[in-house]
PDB file of C-alpha atoms in Angstrom:
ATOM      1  CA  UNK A   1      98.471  94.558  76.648  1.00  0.00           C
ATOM      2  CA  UNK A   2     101.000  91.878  77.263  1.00  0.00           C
ATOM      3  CA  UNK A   3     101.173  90.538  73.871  1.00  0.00           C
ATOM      4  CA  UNK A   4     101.546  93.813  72.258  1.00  0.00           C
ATOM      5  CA  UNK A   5     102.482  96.766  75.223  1.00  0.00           C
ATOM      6  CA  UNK A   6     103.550  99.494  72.608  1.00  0.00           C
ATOM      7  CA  UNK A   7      99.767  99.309  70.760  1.00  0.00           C
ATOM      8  CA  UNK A   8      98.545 102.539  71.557  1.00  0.00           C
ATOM      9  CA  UNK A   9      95.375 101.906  69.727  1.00  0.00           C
ATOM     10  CA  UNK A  10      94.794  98.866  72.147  1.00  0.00           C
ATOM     11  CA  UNK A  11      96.222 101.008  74.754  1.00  0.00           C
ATOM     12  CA  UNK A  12      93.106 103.718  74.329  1.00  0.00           C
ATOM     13  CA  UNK A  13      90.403 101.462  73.596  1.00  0.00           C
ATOM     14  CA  UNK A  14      90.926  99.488  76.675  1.00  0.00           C
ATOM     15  CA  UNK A  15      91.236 102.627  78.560  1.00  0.00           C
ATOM     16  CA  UNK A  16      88.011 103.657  77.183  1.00  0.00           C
ATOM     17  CA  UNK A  17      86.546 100.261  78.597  1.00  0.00           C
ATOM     18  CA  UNK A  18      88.277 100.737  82.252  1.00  0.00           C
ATOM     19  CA  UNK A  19      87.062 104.177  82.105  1.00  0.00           C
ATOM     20  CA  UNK A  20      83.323 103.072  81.264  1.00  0.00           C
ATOM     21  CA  UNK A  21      83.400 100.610  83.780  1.00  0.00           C
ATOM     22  CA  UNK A  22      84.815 102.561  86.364  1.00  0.00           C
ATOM     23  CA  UNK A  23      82.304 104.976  85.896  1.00  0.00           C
ATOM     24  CA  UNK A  24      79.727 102.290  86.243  1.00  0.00           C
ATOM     25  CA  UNK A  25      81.286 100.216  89.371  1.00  0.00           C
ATOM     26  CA  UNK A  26      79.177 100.639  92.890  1.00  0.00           C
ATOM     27  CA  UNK A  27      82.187  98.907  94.838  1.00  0.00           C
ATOM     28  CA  UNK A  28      84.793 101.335  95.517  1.00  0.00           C
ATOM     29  CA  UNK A  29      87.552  98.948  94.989  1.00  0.00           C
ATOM     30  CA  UNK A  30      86.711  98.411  91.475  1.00  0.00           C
ATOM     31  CA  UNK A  31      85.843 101.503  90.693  1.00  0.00           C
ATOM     32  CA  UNK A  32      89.352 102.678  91.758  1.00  0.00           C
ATOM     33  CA  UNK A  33      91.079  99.906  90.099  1.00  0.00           C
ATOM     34  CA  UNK A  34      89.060 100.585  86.374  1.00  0.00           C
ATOM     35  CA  UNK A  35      90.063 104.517  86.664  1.00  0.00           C
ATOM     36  CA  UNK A  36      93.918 103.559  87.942  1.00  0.00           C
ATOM     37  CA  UNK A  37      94.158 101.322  85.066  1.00  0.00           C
ATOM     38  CA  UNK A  38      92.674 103.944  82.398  1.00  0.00           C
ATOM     39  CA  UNK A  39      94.983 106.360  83.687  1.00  0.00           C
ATOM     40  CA  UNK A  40      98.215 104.032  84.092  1.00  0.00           C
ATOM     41  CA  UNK A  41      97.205 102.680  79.898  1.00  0.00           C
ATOM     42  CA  UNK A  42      96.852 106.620  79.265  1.00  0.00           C
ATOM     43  CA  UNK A  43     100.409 107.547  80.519  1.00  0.00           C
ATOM     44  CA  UNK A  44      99.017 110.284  83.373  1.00  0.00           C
ATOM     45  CA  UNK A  45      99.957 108.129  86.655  1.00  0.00           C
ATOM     46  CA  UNK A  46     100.661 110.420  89.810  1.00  0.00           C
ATOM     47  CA  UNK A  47     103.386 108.658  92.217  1.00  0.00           C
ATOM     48  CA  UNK A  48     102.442 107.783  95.374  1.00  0.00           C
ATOM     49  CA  UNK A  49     103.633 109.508  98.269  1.00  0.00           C
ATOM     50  CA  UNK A  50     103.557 106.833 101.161  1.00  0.00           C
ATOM     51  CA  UNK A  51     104.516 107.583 104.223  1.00  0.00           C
ATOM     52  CA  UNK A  52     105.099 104.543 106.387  1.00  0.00           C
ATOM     53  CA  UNK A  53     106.392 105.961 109.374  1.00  0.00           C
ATOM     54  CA  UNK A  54     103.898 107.548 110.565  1.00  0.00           C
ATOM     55  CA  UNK A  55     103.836 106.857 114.249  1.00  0.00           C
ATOM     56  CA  UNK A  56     100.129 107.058 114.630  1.00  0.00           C
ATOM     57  CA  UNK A  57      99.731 104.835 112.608  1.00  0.00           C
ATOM     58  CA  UNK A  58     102.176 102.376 113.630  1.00  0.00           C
ATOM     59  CA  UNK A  59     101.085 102.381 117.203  1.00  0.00           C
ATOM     60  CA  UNK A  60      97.402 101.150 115.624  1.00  0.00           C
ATOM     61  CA  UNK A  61      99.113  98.262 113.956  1.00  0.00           C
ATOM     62  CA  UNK A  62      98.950  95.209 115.961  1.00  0.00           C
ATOM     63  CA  UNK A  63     102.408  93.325 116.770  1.00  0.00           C
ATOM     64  CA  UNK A  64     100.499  89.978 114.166  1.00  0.00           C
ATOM     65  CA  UNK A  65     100.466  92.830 111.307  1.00  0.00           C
ATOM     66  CA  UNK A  66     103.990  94.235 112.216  1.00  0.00           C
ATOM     67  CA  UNK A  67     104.827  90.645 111.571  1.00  0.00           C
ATOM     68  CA  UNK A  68     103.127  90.324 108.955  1.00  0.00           C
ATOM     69  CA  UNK A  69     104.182  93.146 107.016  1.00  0.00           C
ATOM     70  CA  UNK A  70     107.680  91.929 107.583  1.00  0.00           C
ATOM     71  CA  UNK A  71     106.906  88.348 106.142  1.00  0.00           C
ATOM     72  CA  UNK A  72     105.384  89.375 102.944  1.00  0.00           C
ATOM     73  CA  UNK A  73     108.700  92.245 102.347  1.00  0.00           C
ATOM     74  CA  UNK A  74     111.138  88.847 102.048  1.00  0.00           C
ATOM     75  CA  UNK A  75     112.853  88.077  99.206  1.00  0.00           C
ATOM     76  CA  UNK A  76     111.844  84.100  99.240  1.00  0.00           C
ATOM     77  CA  UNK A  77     114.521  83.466  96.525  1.00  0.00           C
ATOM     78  CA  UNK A  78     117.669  85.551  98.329  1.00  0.00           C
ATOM     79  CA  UNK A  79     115.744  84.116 102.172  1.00  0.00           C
ATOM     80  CA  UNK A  80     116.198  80.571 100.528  1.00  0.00           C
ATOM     81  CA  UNK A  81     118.461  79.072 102.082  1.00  0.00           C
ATOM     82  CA  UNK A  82     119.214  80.988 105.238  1.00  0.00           C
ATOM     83  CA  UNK A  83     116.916  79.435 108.891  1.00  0.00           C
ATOM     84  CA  UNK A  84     116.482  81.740 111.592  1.00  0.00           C
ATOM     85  CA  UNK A  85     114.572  81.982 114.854  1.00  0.00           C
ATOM     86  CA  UNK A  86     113.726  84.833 116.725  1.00  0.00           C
ATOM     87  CA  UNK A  87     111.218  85.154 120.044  1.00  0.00           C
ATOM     88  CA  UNK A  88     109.871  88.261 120.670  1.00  0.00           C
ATOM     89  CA  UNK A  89     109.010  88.943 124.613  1.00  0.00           C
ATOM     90  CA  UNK A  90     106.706  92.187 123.962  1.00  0.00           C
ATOM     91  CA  UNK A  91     106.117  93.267 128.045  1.00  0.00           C
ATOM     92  CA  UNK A  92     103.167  95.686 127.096  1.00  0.00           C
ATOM     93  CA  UNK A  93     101.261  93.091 125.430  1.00  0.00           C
ATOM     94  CA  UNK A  94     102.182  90.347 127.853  1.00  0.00           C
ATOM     95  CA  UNK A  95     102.820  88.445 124.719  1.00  0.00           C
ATOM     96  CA  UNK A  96     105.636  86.190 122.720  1.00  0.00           C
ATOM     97  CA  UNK A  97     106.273  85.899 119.289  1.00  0.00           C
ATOM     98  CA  UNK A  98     108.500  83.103 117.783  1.00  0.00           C
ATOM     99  CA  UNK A  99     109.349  84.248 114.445  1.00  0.00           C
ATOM    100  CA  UNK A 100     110.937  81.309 112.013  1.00  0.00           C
ATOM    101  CA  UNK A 101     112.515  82.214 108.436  1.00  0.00           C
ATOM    102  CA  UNK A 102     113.224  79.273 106.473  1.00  0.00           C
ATOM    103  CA  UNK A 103     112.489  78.330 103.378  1.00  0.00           C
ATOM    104  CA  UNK A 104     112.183  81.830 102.315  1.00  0.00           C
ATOM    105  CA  UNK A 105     109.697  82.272 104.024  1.00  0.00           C
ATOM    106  CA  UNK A 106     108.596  84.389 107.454  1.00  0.00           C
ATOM    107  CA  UNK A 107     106.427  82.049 109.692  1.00  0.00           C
ATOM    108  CA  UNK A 108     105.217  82.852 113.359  1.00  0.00           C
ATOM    109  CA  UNK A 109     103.346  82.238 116.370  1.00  0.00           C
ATOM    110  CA  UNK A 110     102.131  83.597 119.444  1.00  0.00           C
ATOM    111  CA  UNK A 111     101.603  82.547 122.905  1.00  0.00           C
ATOM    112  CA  UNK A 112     100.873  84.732 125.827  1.00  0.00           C
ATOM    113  CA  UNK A 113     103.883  83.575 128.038  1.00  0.00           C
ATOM    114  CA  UNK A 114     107.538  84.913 128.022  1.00  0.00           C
ATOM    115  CA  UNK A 115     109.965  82.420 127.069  1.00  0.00           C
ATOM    116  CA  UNK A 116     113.529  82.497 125.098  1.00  0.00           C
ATOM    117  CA  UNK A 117     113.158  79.815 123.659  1.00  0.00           C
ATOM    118  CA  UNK A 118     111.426  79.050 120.274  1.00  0.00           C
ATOM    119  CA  UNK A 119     108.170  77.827 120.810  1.00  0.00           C
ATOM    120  CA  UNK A 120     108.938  74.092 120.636  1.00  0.00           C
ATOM    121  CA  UNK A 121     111.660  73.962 123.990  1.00  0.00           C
ATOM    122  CA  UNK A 122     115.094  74.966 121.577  1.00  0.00           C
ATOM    123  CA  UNK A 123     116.780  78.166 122.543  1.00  0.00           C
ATOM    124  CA  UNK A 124     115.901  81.164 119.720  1.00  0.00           C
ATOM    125  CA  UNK A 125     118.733  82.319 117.569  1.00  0.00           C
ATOM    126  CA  UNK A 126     117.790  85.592 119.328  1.00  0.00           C
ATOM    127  CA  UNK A 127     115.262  87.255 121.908  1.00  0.00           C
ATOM    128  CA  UNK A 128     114.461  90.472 122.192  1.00  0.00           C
ATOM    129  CA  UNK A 129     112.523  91.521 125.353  1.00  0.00           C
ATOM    130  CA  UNK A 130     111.043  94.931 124.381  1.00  0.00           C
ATOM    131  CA  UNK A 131     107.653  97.078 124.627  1.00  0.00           C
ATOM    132  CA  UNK A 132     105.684  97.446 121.462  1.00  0.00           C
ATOM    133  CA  UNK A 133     106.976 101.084 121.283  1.00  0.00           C
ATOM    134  CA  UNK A 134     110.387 100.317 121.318  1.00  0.00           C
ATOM    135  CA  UNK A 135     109.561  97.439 118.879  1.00  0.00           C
ATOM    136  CA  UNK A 136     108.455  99.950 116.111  1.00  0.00           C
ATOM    137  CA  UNK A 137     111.542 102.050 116.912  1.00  0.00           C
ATOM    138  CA  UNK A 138     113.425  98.687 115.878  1.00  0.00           C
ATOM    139  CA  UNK A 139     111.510  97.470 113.041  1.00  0.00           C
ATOM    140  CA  UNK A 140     112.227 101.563 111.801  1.00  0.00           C
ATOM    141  CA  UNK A 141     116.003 101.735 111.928  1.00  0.00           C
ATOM    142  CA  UNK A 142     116.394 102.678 115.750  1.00  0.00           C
ATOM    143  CA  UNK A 143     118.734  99.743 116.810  1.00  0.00           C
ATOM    144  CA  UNK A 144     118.855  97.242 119.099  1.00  0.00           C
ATOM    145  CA  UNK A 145     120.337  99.684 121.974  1.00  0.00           C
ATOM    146  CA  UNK A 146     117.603  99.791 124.460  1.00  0.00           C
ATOM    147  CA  UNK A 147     116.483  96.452 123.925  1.00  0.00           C
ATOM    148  CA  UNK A 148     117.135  93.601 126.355  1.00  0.00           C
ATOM    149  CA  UNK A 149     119.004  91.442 123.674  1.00  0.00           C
ATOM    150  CA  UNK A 150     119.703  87.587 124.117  1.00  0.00           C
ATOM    151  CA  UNK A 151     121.559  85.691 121.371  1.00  0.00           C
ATOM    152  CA  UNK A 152     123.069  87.004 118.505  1.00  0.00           C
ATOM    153  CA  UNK A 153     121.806  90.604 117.308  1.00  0.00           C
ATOM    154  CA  UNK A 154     122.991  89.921 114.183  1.00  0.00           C
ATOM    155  CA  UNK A 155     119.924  87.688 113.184  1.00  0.00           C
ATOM    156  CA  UNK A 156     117.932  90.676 113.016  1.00  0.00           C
ATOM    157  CA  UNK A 157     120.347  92.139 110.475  1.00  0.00           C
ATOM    158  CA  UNK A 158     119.944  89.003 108.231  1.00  0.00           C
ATOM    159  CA  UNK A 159     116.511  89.406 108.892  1.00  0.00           C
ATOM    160  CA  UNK A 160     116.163  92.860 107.938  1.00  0.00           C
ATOM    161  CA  UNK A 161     118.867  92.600 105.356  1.00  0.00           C
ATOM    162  CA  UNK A 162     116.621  89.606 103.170  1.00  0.00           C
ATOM    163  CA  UNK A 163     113.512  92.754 102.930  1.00  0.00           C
ATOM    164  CA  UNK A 164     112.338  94.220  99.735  1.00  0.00           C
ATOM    165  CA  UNK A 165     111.655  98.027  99.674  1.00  0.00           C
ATOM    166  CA  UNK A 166     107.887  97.777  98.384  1.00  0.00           C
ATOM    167  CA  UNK A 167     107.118  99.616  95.159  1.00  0.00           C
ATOM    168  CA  UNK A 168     103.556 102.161  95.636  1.00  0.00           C
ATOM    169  CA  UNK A 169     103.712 102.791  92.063  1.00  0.00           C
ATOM    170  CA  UNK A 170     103.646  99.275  90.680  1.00  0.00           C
ATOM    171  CA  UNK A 171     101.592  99.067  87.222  1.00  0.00           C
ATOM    172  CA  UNK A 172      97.901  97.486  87.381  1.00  0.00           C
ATOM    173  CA  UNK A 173      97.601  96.779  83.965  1.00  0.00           C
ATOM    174  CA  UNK A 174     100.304  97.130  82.119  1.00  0.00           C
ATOM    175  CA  UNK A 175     103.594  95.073  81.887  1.00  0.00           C
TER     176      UNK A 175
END
């Protein structure tokens, strides 16, 4: 597919082999992944409606994964060359989060005591003292207004700012 994407010979026949396989997979993963690809190489893709802010959902996420889903969004190459530290005092939890960006990359760590600083004794660039409820309302768009801000809110905007909107319809197979 790489060498020649506009084959549509080599476009069906491996489509006929995802398809087979598919058909044959136990593991649901697979399965889905063999039919996805035979219907991305046949042209018949549906889009996927994702709906992220779902607050159900959300609320089931823990504060690591909120994190986490944050540090796999940046855009290591733009990130580069910017450092940042940010403690998160979540009161519900009873919890602290020192986020670091450098390199490009989103790095944390947890301890279960409040603290503005960043983990190792140095002041973060900014603390937010929040519940986890009004931590998803911030990670969504809702502002920094209710939040107990130390430090400069503008780190979160550089934060936030360095994200990549993720793509749901990304292609499997094809270039």
């Amino acid at each position: 597919m790489f060498a020649a994407p506009d084959d549509t010979a080599a476009k069906q026949a491996l489509a006929s082999v995802y398809e087979k396989l598919g058909h044959g997979a136990e593991n649901a993963t697979w399965r889905n992944f063999y039919l996805m690809g035979a219907q991305e190489l046949r042209g018949t893709v549906a889009h996927t409606a994702l709906e992220t802010t779902n607050p159900e959902m959300a609320m089931a996420l823990t504060v690591d994964m909120l994190i986490d889903s944050l540090a796999i969004r940046v855009d290591g190459p733009r990130a580069w060359d910017e450092k940042l530290t940010m403690t998160w005092n979540v009161t519900d939890e009873q919890h602290t989060w020192h986020l670091l960006l450098s390199n490009g990359a989103l790095t944390y760590r947890s301890t279960d005591t409040s603290s503005g600083t960043n983990g190792r004794g140095q002041a973060a660039d900014l603390t937010l003292t929040l519940t986890k409820s009004e931590l998803l309302g911030v990670l969504t768009g809702g502002g920094l207004d209710d939040v107990h801000v130390q430090g400069d809110p503008q780190v979160f905007a550089t934060l936030t700012g360095l994200l990549d909107t993720p793509d749901p319809d990304f292609a499997i197979v094809t270039p």
